[in-house]
């Protein structure tokens, strides 16, 4: 599991979006301006094949290239691989590397050619180092899982081969239609064997730019902990024409001063700044930039409510009796009860605590998988799910599952589902009201405000005589230990938690839905409070049926439309179960002011060269972007994107040989 993919503070994740910043911090030359960026965590290593932390990836994605990357429409396009083919059985991917690409030192001195062998070296180094992101490929590449387990000690038996200097081949265990998107992770980037041997344990040393080699658009010049990181344009880069900044400066920012970005922007320091509608000074910011504040596009990560179906720990609890504990357990195992909670949440009010009333709707999400994450023909994934939901009961009639609107909040439906649940639960001896412990980090005003919003709307919809949300304000350490960092499921100390966020690893619905398989113990622990695949509560709520739906979807590897349709069935089951209740996006949908030309950067939600951290292609502009300009650019981009994606999909057939 990637550490950046699962988080315990939804509000904070949302706030972390949009802290890009660009400026001229020193001279300039004819080729372009300098780009200044804000970062909030120092990397503990520069070893891009081993680390899966954003602190490393947001640097290394800009200095090392892999096989493929994304264009501004989200299509995978050539990077070091100028072309590729896949066998008809979907098991063998062959990449033709561009010739003449070199490795360079941090001083810009040529070191060696980039060859296919470098990719083999990179994966072996990642495997031998137990890289954090190995989960992405260990069950994908033939022979890799055996090498990692020790069943096979010869790496030459692993399915990655250098056919010649400029031909690389991967052999997969089973077809993966989304395999190419995985090549955009540092895990699969090349490493020069000679340089690796010379550096030994000092390869990728966190504060030493000379500890790695470079083949990407920029070179790392310096790194000072909790101060600054500086990069400069690689003048010998193979695709130099698409690099529009001469230098990058990353300045440390701890997020404590919400208004610092706007002040720096106004002084000419930043060229994009996040603004905060709920901050004390926002009225003056809004007045000053009334025509310029716009909201970024919602990201792909999803913030949700997890439901603990087998709680064992009550260190942090408002419950006073064993009867209250038992009643809550029984209630959370009842699907009608969980659905009543799902329908009772006013998500607009909830997100208003962060984005203000005007920007709240943009951040709302009604399915765990974003409704437009993939498409089957002219139907979005959300359209496919909507078709399936009609078979799950009248309560889902008329529900709009598209992002950006509150499709689930319905107090009358909440009351109806609760009435059904109450009748059944009373027959089981359940006492009312049901008390639900909701933990929150007391140091985060925004998270506390969102918890209070949940309490208010749920109790209003269902009646406090029926359901009471007990907000347990904890220290940051206690919050982490009771949720994300709990040692095991038995230590998960909550009934419902709004502190879980998940983002995709690759362009396939399985990257969201597979984390809830009964065998995905680390994730079921965090989202549902159990970690044993044979857990009785998991069986009682039907999660083995969910496993079967996922297995069926995974077995379809040739027809993407059919594959997505099957995953839509699994998503429909998950939505109906209300075991995981989607709330908002986990990133994006943030109000900003900017001097960066809209929609010029790479557009990708997965991989390390994603939309947030990759500076190649991004273009500056002198004037502050107006809201009108942004919206017009977005409308134009969406039209172009649709046409471009359709063409790219058709062109895929040319690669099958």
XYZ file of C-alpha atoms in Angstrom:
657
model
C 0.000 0.000 0.000
C 1.382 3.369 -0.948
C 1.699 5.654 2.053
C 0.346 8.610 0.136
C -2.750 6.659 -0.841
C -4.188 6.070 2.585
C -4.497 8.926 5.020
C -6.121 9.618 8.358
C -7.150 13.250 8.020
C -9.519 13.978 5.194
C -9.644 17.699 5.789
C -5.888 17.982 5.781
C -5.574 16.022 2.568
C -7.955 18.383 0.853
C -6.057 21.363 2.171
C -2.758 20.041 0.933
C -3.927 20.397 -2.630
C -2.943 23.335 -4.732
C 0.150 24.561 -2.894
C 2.059 24.772 -6.141
C 3.907 28.004 -6.456
C 5.929 29.583 -9.185
C 8.047 32.725 -9.349
C 11.217 34.310 -10.609
C 13.663 33.870 -7.752
C 16.877 34.809 -9.460
C 17.833 35.739 -12.957
C 16.190 34.590 -16.115
C 17.317 33.807 -19.608
C 15.739 33.714 -23.013
C 14.427 30.171 -22.677
C 11.968 30.893 -19.906
C 11.294 31.749 -16.262
C 12.097 30.112 -12.982
C 9.542 28.056 -11.109
C 9.252 28.084 -7.354
C 7.370 25.336 -5.547
C 6.286 24.716 -1.979
C 6.968 21.388 -0.306
C 6.042 20.163 3.185
C 8.227 17.117 3.859
C 11.905 16.336 3.288
C 12.679 13.131 1.405
C 14.367 10.417 3.457
C 15.944 9.071 0.271
C 16.432 9.971 -3.389
C 16.211 6.318 -4.384
C 13.186 6.564 -6.654
C 12.883 2.802 -7.211
C 12.675 2.056 -3.480
C 10.669 4.925 -1.986
C 6.939 5.286 -2.570
C 6.615 8.479 -0.549
C 5.517 11.709 -2.158
C 8.440 13.600 -0.591
C 10.777 11.586 -2.821
C 8.553 11.219 -5.861
C 7.721 14.887 -6.322
C 11.450 15.543 -6.812
C 12.540 12.449 -8.676
C 9.695 12.480 -11.193
C 11.249 15.663 -12.543
C 14.796 14.361 -12.879
C 14.387 10.754 -14.086
C 12.247 9.507 -16.974
C 10.662 6.093 -17.379
C 9.163 4.350 -20.389
C 5.942 6.373 -20.721
C 4.305 9.524 -19.379
C 1.048 11.425 -19.794
C 0.151 14.226 -22.173
C -2.153 17.086 -21.222
C -5.223 15.010 -22.098
C -4.315 12.076 -19.875
C -3.123 9.803 -22.676
C -0.036 7.684 -22.124
C 2.622 8.866 -24.569
C 6.235 7.910 -25.317
C 8.989 8.970 -22.960
C 12.161 6.856 -23.039
C 10.185 4.252 -24.980
C 9.483 5.719 -28.404
C 7.212 2.786 -29.264
C 5.770 -0.380 -27.732
C 3.882 -3.559 -28.637
C 1.847 -6.115 -26.711
C 1.302 -9.743 -27.690
C -2.193 -10.877 -28.635
C -2.476 -12.852 -25.399
C -1.695 -9.678 -23.408
C 1.269 -11.255 -21.627
C 4.324 -9.801 -23.369
C 5.065 -6.071 -23.570
C 8.018 -5.005 -25.721
C 9.374 -1.446 -25.612
C 11.673 0.139 -28.191
C 13.863 2.705 -26.431
C 14.857 5.925 -28.138
C 18.506 6.079 -29.055
C 20.886 8.792 -27.934
C 19.398 9.372 -24.467
C 22.149 9.809 -21.873
C 22.652 9.638 -18.141
C 24.070 12.839 -16.632
C 25.616 13.760 -13.300
C 24.181 16.538 -11.158
C 26.729 18.854 -12.819
C 25.321 18.031 -16.248
C 28.271 15.869 -17.319
C 27.537 12.913 -19.589
C 27.953 9.563 -17.793
C 26.592 6.775 -20.022
C 23.861 5.791 -22.488
C 20.444 4.845 -21.141
C 19.894 1.228 -22.172
C 17.343 -1.529 -21.688
C 19.652 -3.183 -19.152
C 19.132 -0.161 -16.867
C 15.468 -1.094 -16.460
C 16.413 -4.646 -15.477
C 18.924 -3.252 -12.976
C 16.313 -0.888 -11.565
C 13.738 -3.606 -10.896
C 16.322 -5.975 -9.390
C 17.528 -3.190 -7.105
C 13.940 -2.456 -6.072
C 13.282 -6.149 -5.390
C 16.497 -6.649 -3.405
C 15.765 -3.496 -1.400
C 12.155 -4.507 -0.648
C 10.811 -1.355 -2.290
C 7.659 0.149 -0.836
C 5.698 -0.044 -4.095
C 6.520 -3.654 -5.007
C 2.878 -4.549 -4.348
C 2.124 -2.882 -7.699
C 4.037 -5.473 -9.720
C 4.928 -8.462 -7.551
C 1.894 -10.394 -8.772
C 2.086 -8.911 -12.274
C 5.585 -9.678 -13.599
C 6.239 -13.368 -14.162
C 8.594 -14.887 -11.584
C 8.851 -11.800 -9.405
C 6.785 -13.089 -6.489
C 8.931 -16.265 -6.400
C 12.102 -14.163 -6.380
C 10.783 -12.012 -3.549
C 9.735 -15.045 -1.486
C 13.070 -16.787 -2.030
C 11.537 -19.701 -3.930
C 13.714 -18.619 -6.845
C 17.037 -16.870 -6.188
C 17.976 -16.241 -9.832
C 16.690 -12.855 -11.047
C 17.213 -13.887 -14.656
C 14.079 -16.007 -14.242
C 12.015 -12.876 -13.593
C 9.990 -11.590 -16.551
C 12.051 -8.519 -17.439
C 14.665 -8.835 -20.201
C 17.010 -6.571 -22.123
C 16.701 -8.078 -25.616
C 19.333 -5.626 -26.829
C 20.495 -2.141 -25.826
C 17.285 -0.538 -27.039
C 14.695 -3.299 -26.641
C 13.092 -4.073 -23.277
C 10.577 -6.830 -22.650
C 8.235 -7.599 -19.737
C 6.397 -10.905 -19.389
C 3.290 -10.833 -17.200
C 1.655 -13.660 -15.218
C -1.750 -12.683 -16.564
C -3.047 -9.951 -18.858
C -3.343 -6.482 -17.328
C -5.018 -3.939 -19.630
C -3.687 -1.160 -17.399
C -0.067 -2.398 -17.298
C 1.357 0.587 -19.168
C 0.131 3.019 -16.499
C 2.342 1.198 -13.973
C 5.435 2.147 -15.982
C 4.959 5.737 -14.823
C 6.031 4.792 -11.272
C 9.601 5.279 -10.087
C 9.614 1.604 -9.139
C 10.020 0.769 -12.847
C 12.444 3.580 -13.745
C 15.967 2.726 -14.955
C 19.145 2.608 -12.844
C 22.688 2.491 -14.267
C 24.371 -0.666 -12.911
C 27.923 0.705 -12.897
C 26.886 3.842 -11.015
C 24.833 1.808 -8.536
C 27.801 -0.437 -7.731
C 30.130 2.530 -7.296
C 27.773 4.318 -4.914
C 26.796 1.225 -2.935
C 24.741 2.081 0.161
C 25.149 5.795 -0.615
C 23.019 5.483 -3.778
C 20.104 7.889 -3.443
C 21.399 9.573 -0.276
C 18.707 12.069 0.671
C 20.788 15.232 0.859
C 23.307 14.450 -1.890
C 22.452 15.375 -5.512
C 25.579 13.494 -6.665
C 24.189 10.200 -5.326
C 21.995 9.613 -8.386
C 22.135 10.029 -12.148
C 19.720 12.037 -14.278
C 17.995 11.549 -17.642
C 14.934 13.757 -17.073
C 13.983 17.395 -17.706
C 15.775 18.753 -14.610
C 18.909 18.202 -12.501
C 18.917 18.371 -8.703
C 21.410 21.021 -7.558
C 20.896 21.262 -3.778
C 18.723 20.059 -0.887
C 18.700 21.693 2.546
C 16.416 20.029 5.099
C 13.314 22.053 6.014
C 14.585 24.904 3.898
C 14.854 24.522 0.145
C 15.351 22.186 -2.804
C 16.714 23.580 -6.062
C 16.683 22.087 -9.545
C 17.908 23.406 -12.872
C 16.924 22.640 -16.441
C 18.758 19.733 -18.069
C 20.129 21.479 -21.146
C 20.828 18.138 -22.809
C 17.353 16.720 -22.213
C 15.977 14.736 -25.159
C 12.642 16.648 -25.115
C 13.951 20.068 -24.153
C 11.327 21.909 -26.220
C 8.593 20.898 -23.738
C 10.426 22.263 -20.670
C 9.361 25.868 -20.093
C 11.227 26.705 -16.876
C 14.960 27.223 -16.435
C 14.989 26.379 -12.755
C 12.804 25.129 -9.932
C 13.022 26.127 -6.298
C 11.113 24.261 -3.630
C 10.711 26.148 -0.348
C 9.681 24.453 2.882
C 6.157 25.251 4.061
C 4.483 23.724 7.118
C 0.973 24.973 6.364
C 0.577 26.806 9.669
C -0.157 30.180 8.075
C -3.110 29.830 5.720
C -2.781 33.372 4.435
C 0.955 33.236 3.699
C 0.452 31.988 0.160
C -1.884 34.795 -0.822
C 0.466 37.417 0.652
C 3.406 35.993 -1.270
C 1.354 35.790 -4.456
C 0.326 39.430 -4.112
C 3.964 40.413 -3.595
C 4.923 38.680 -6.828
C 6.517 35.698 -5.138
C 4.163 32.892 -6.077
C 2.429 32.231 -9.338
C -0.207 29.929 -7.886
C -1.556 30.053 -4.343
C -4.221 28.179 -2.405
C -6.775 30.430 -0.681
C -8.986 29.413 2.222
C -12.645 30.530 2.251
C -13.014 29.866 5.976
C -9.909 31.834 7.028
C -10.310 35.069 8.997
C -8.957 37.234 6.184
C -10.795 35.647 3.278
C -13.228 38.536 2.787
C -10.386 40.882 1.835
C -8.785 38.193 -0.387
C -12.082 37.650 -2.162
C -12.561 41.378 -2.674
C -9.052 41.764 -4.080
C -9.235 38.765 -6.395
C -12.982 38.578 -7.047
C -12.499 37.845 -10.763
C -9.498 35.553 -10.347
C -10.375 32.906 -7.753
C -11.242 29.608 -9.385
C -11.483 26.023 -8.185
C -9.094 23.365 -9.416
C -10.471 20.171 -10.859
C -11.385 17.469 -8.339
C -8.678 14.854 -7.881
C -8.977 11.094 -8.067
C -8.625 10.248 -4.382
C -11.772 9.622 -2.347
C -12.428 10.570 1.271
C -15.019 8.364 2.924
C -16.567 7.128 6.158
C -15.354 3.731 7.267
C -17.678 1.452 9.270
C -16.154 -0.728 12.004
C -18.052 -4.026 11.806
C -16.070 -5.814 14.538
C -14.890 -3.300 17.118
C -12.811 -4.701 20.007
C -11.177 -1.668 21.649
C -13.039 0.932 23.724
C -10.220 3.048 25.136
C -11.693 6.116 23.449
C -15.449 5.789 23.772
C -18.477 7.610 25.116
C -20.259 4.309 25.707
C -21.092 3.658 29.346
C -22.453 0.097 29.304
C -21.895 -3.250 27.620
C -25.449 -3.007 26.327
C -24.539 0.141 24.408
C -21.505 -1.613 22.896
C -23.538 -4.648 21.862
C -26.352 -2.507 20.446
C -23.951 -0.500 18.302
C -22.304 -3.669 16.972
C -25.635 -5.162 15.983
C -26.758 -1.905 14.381
C -23.615 -1.599 12.228
C -24.085 -5.160 10.973
C -27.570 -4.195 9.715
C -27.521 -2.947 6.120
C -30.670 -0.836 6.469
C -29.092 0.954 9.430
C -25.902 1.672 7.492
C -27.949 2.921 4.555
C -29.866 5.258 6.857
C -26.542 6.820 7.872
C -25.505 7.091 4.213
C -28.688 8.961 3.259
C -28.656 11.098 6.439
C -25.414 12.979 5.677
C -25.676 16.474 4.227
C -22.397 16.405 2.303
C -22.768 19.982 1.119
C -22.870 21.231 4.702
C -19.984 18.904 5.535
C -17.657 20.209 2.813
C -18.709 23.820 3.389
C -16.550 23.663 6.527
C -13.482 23.504 4.250
C -14.404 25.055 0.904
C -17.131 27.462 1.955
C -20.656 27.304 0.566
C -19.706 28.327 -2.972
C -17.115 25.601 -3.456
C -18.600 22.767 -1.428
C -20.487 20.941 -4.185
C -17.446 20.692 -6.445
C -15.672 18.438 -3.949
C -18.528 15.968 -3.375
C -18.248 12.320 -4.386
C -21.082 9.763 -4.395
C -19.185 6.594 -5.377
C -15.900 5.307 -4.022
C -14.625 5.043 -7.590
C -14.909 8.484 -9.241
C -17.858 8.413 -11.602
C -15.720 9.398 -14.608
C -12.570 7.421 -13.737
C -13.004 5.131 -16.754
C -15.547 4.864 -19.550
C -17.113 2.062 -21.564
C -18.022 3.470 -24.945
C -20.148 6.562 -24.328
C -20.978 5.518 -20.762
C -19.024 6.679 -17.733
C -18.289 4.293 -14.895
C -20.971 6.121 -12.919
C -23.493 5.453 -15.703
C -22.708 1.735 -15.509
C -23.158 1.732 -11.733
C -26.492 3.578 -12.017
C -27.793 0.832 -14.304
C -26.867 -1.800 -11.717
C -28.299 0.016 -8.687
C -31.890 -0.426 -9.835
C -31.658 -4.093 -8.859
C -30.721 -3.272 -5.272
C -33.975 -1.693 -4.120
C -36.263 1.304 -4.495
C -34.140 3.382 -2.121
C -31.651 3.871 -4.953
C -34.249 5.117 -7.407
C -33.473 8.563 -8.728
C -30.041 8.795 -7.082
C -27.490 10.737 -9.121
C -24.050 9.155 -8.619
C -22.085 11.733 -10.614
C -19.366 13.719 -8.863
C -19.808 17.366 -7.958
C -23.299 17.231 -6.471
C -25.014 15.828 -3.387
C -26.736 12.811 -4.875
C -27.115 10.766 -1.692
C -28.471 13.128 0.963
C -32.181 12.408 1.456
C -33.654 12.745 4.946
C -36.870 10.919 3.994
C -35.005 7.924 2.614
C -32.829 7.979 5.724
C -35.926 7.781 7.937
C -37.420 4.983 5.829
C -34.297 2.824 5.973
C -33.898 3.505 9.681
C -37.496 2.435 10.366
C -36.825 -0.921 8.685
C -33.596 -1.312 10.660
C -35.192 -0.360 13.971
C -37.929 -2.937 13.652
C -35.399 -5.706 13.001
C -32.955 -4.532 15.673
C -35.607 -4.252 18.352
C -36.332 -7.912 17.699
C -32.667 -8.575 18.534
C -32.921 -6.730 21.850
C -31.078 -3.608 20.678
C -31.356 -0.524 22.878
C -31.831 2.942 21.406
C -30.387 5.452 20.827
C -27.455 3.875 19.009
C -24.236 5.609 20.067
C -21.589 5.930 17.345
C -18.065 6.930 18.389
C -16.469 9.276 15.841
C -12.791 10.140 16.552
C -11.287 13.432 15.413
C -7.938 15.181 15.774
C -8.624 17.992 18.213
C -5.775 20.106 16.795
C -7.480 20.406 13.414
C -10.231 23.011 13.550
C -11.428 22.035 10.108
C -11.685 18.339 10.923
C -13.508 19.120 14.166
C -15.923 21.345 12.254
C -16.599 18.562 9.740
C -17.209 16.046 12.550
C -19.677 18.439 14.134
C -21.432 18.810 10.798
C -21.795 15.021 10.547
C -23.253 14.876 14.046
C -25.705 17.670 13.348
C -27.091 16.353 10.059
C -27.250 12.662 11.040
C -29.023 13.388 14.312
C -31.358 15.840 12.585
C -32.261 13.343 9.867
C -32.706 10.318 12.134
C -33.558 11.912 15.480
C -31.212 11.996 18.466
C -33.592 9.627 20.256
C -32.518 7.059 17.646
C -28.885 7.815 16.829
C -26.257 9.851 18.673
C -22.854 10.696 17.186
C -20.319 10.907 20.009
C -17.373 13.015 18.811
C -14.200 11.929 20.594
C -11.630 14.715 20.293
C -8.186 13.115 20.543
C -4.600 14.287 20.426
C -2.876 13.828 17.059
C -0.932 10.822 18.366
C -3.980 9.191 19.930
C -5.968 9.800 16.750
C -3.312 8.126 14.625
C -2.929 5.192 17.008
C -6.675 4.628 17.166
C -7.099 4.677 13.371
C -4.450 4.609 10.638
C -1.519 3.476 12.783
C -3.426 0.935 14.866
C -1.259 -2.168 15.264
C -4.079 -4.482 14.249
C -7.826 -4.561 13.799
C -8.406 -5.161 17.499
C -6.785 -1.777 18.200
C -9.069 0.145 15.802
C -10.924 2.251 18.368
C -13.973 3.752 16.650
C -17.429 2.977 15.266
C -17.362 5.267 12.244
C -14.378 7.201 10.928
C -14.302 10.027 8.385
C -10.512 10.002 8.355
C -9.882 7.505 5.540
C -8.737 8.545 2.072
C -7.715 6.379 -0.873
C -6.182 7.313 -4.223
C -5.588 5.149 -7.310
C -2.368 3.361 -8.200
C -3.284 2.628 -11.822
C -6.004 3.314 -14.390
C -8.439 0.547 -13.563
C -11.407 0.359 -11.140
C -9.719 -2.538 -9.348
C -7.243 -0.090 -7.795
C -10.121 1.248 -5.663
C -12.317 -1.805 -5.215
C -9.734 -4.526 -4.538
C -8.677 -2.884 -1.275
C -11.926 -4.136 0.289
C -11.406 -7.795 -0.574
C -11.440 -9.896 2.567
C -7.806 -10.826 1.863
C -6.644 -7.177 1.824
C -6.026 -7.176 5.568
C -4.181 -3.858 5.957
C -6.973 -1.973 4.232
C -9.948 -3.844 5.703
C -8.386 -3.137 9.114
C -8.422 0.598 8.463
C -11.737 0.895 6.635
C -13.836 -1.820 8.304
C -12.107 -2.808 11.552
C -11.205 -6.423 10.754
C -8.056 -8.075 9.363
C -8.901 -11.784 9.222
C -10.269 -12.938 5.828
C -12.436 -15.437 7.720
C -13.834 -12.836 10.111
C -17.406 -13.728 11.118
C -18.696 -10.161 10.813
C -17.259 -9.881 7.304
C -19.093 -13.040 6.324
C -22.302 -11.811 7.941
C -22.379 -8.590 5.897
C -21.752 -10.538 2.684
C -18.186 -9.566 1.848
C -17.467 -13.022 0.408
C -20.091 -12.195 -2.237
C -18.158 -9.005 -2.921
C -14.966 -11.050 -3.324
C -16.700 -13.187 -5.955
C -17.798 -10.110 -7.931
C -14.218 -8.812 -7.948
C -12.833 -12.179 -9.032
C -15.294 -12.249 -11.922
C -14.303 -8.742 -13.001
C -10.587 -9.500 -12.773
C -10.987 -12.563 -15.001
C -12.106 -10.378 -17.925
C -8.842 -9.148 -19.466
C -9.583 -8.720 -23.158
C -12.823 -6.721 -23.403
C -12.422 -3.510 -21.388
C -16.082 -2.564 -21.729
C -17.104 -5.909 -20.251
C -14.433 -5.627 -17.561
C -15.629 -2.182 -16.462
C -19.225 -3.397 -16.485
C -18.333 -6.172 -14.051
C -16.437 -3.777 -11.807
C -19.485 -1.500 -11.889
C -21.444 -4.439 -10.469
C -18.942 -4.711 -7.619
C -19.110 -0.951 -7.004
C -22.915 -1.158 -6.953
C -22.736 -3.895 -4.321
C -20.351 -1.804 -2.223
C -22.550 1.279 -2.507
C -25.655 -0.656 -1.520
C -23.845 -2.235 1.438
C -22.918 1.220 2.832
C -19.893 -0.402 4.482
C -17.798 2.384 2.989
C -19.670 5.680 2.664
C -18.151 8.130 0.121
C -18.090 11.781 1.100
C -15.767 13.991 -0.919
C -12.682 14.054 -3.079
C -9.459 13.659 -1.130
C -7.522 16.118 -3.286
C -8.289 18.911 -5.724
C -11.428 21.051 -5.836
C -9.377 23.774 -4.163
C -9.808 27.555 -4.638
C -6.656 29.147 -6.074
C -5.206 32.238 -7.731
C -2.666 31.604 -10.462
C -0.211 32.865 -13.070
C 0.158 29.463 -14.738
C -1.498 28.854 -18.090
C -4.430 26.518 -17.423
C -4.357 22.931 -18.717
C -0.839 22.944 -20.095
C 0.652 20.353 -17.726
C 0.451 16.573 -17.837
C -3.001 15.339 -16.874
C -2.767 12.073 -14.992
C -4.137 10.864 -11.667
C -1.838 7.866 -11.271
C 1.897 7.272 -11.323
C 4.703 9.502 -10.116
C 4.596 11.821 -13.134
C 1.105 12.955 -12.197
C -0.692 16.230 -12.590
C 0.349 17.592 -9.201
C 4.097 17.045 -9.189
C 5.402 16.991 -12.767
C 6.618 20.354 -14.099
C 7.387 19.387 -17.687
C 4.877 20.912 -20.172
C 3.609 23.524 -17.626
C 3.655 27.058 -19.077
C 3.755 30.375 -17.179
C 1.913 33.568 -18.033
C 2.401 37.134 -16.849
C -1.198 38.051 -15.986
C -3.239 36.519 -13.198
C -5.634 33.947 -14.602
C -9.238 35.085 -14.492
C -12.033 32.755 -13.518
C -13.565 33.320 -16.953
C -10.280 32.454 -18.659
C -9.956 29.265 -16.616
C -13.507 28.134 -17.348
C -13.143 28.839 -21.078
C -9.851 26.949 -21.131
C -11.441 24.054 -19.275
C -14.378 23.859 -21.664
C -12.000 23.848 -24.647
C -9.740 21.279 -22.967
C -12.622 18.925 -22.175
C -13.736 18.891 -25.805
C -10.199 18.296 -26.996
C -9.643 15.658 -24.323
C -12.676 13.642 -25.389
C -11.544 13.566 -29.006
C -7.941 12.843 -28.044
C -8.889 10.007 -25.676
C -11.131 8.400 -28.296
C -8.334 8.508 -30.851
C -5.812 7.119 -28.362
C -8.197 4.261 -27.518
C -8.556 3.361 -31.200
C -4.793 3.584 -31.726
C -4.206 0.944 -29.054
C -5.112 -1.721 -31.597
C -2.003 -0.804 -33.592
C 0.192 -1.933 -30.712
C -1.203 -5.478 -30.545
C 1.141 -7.760 -32.494
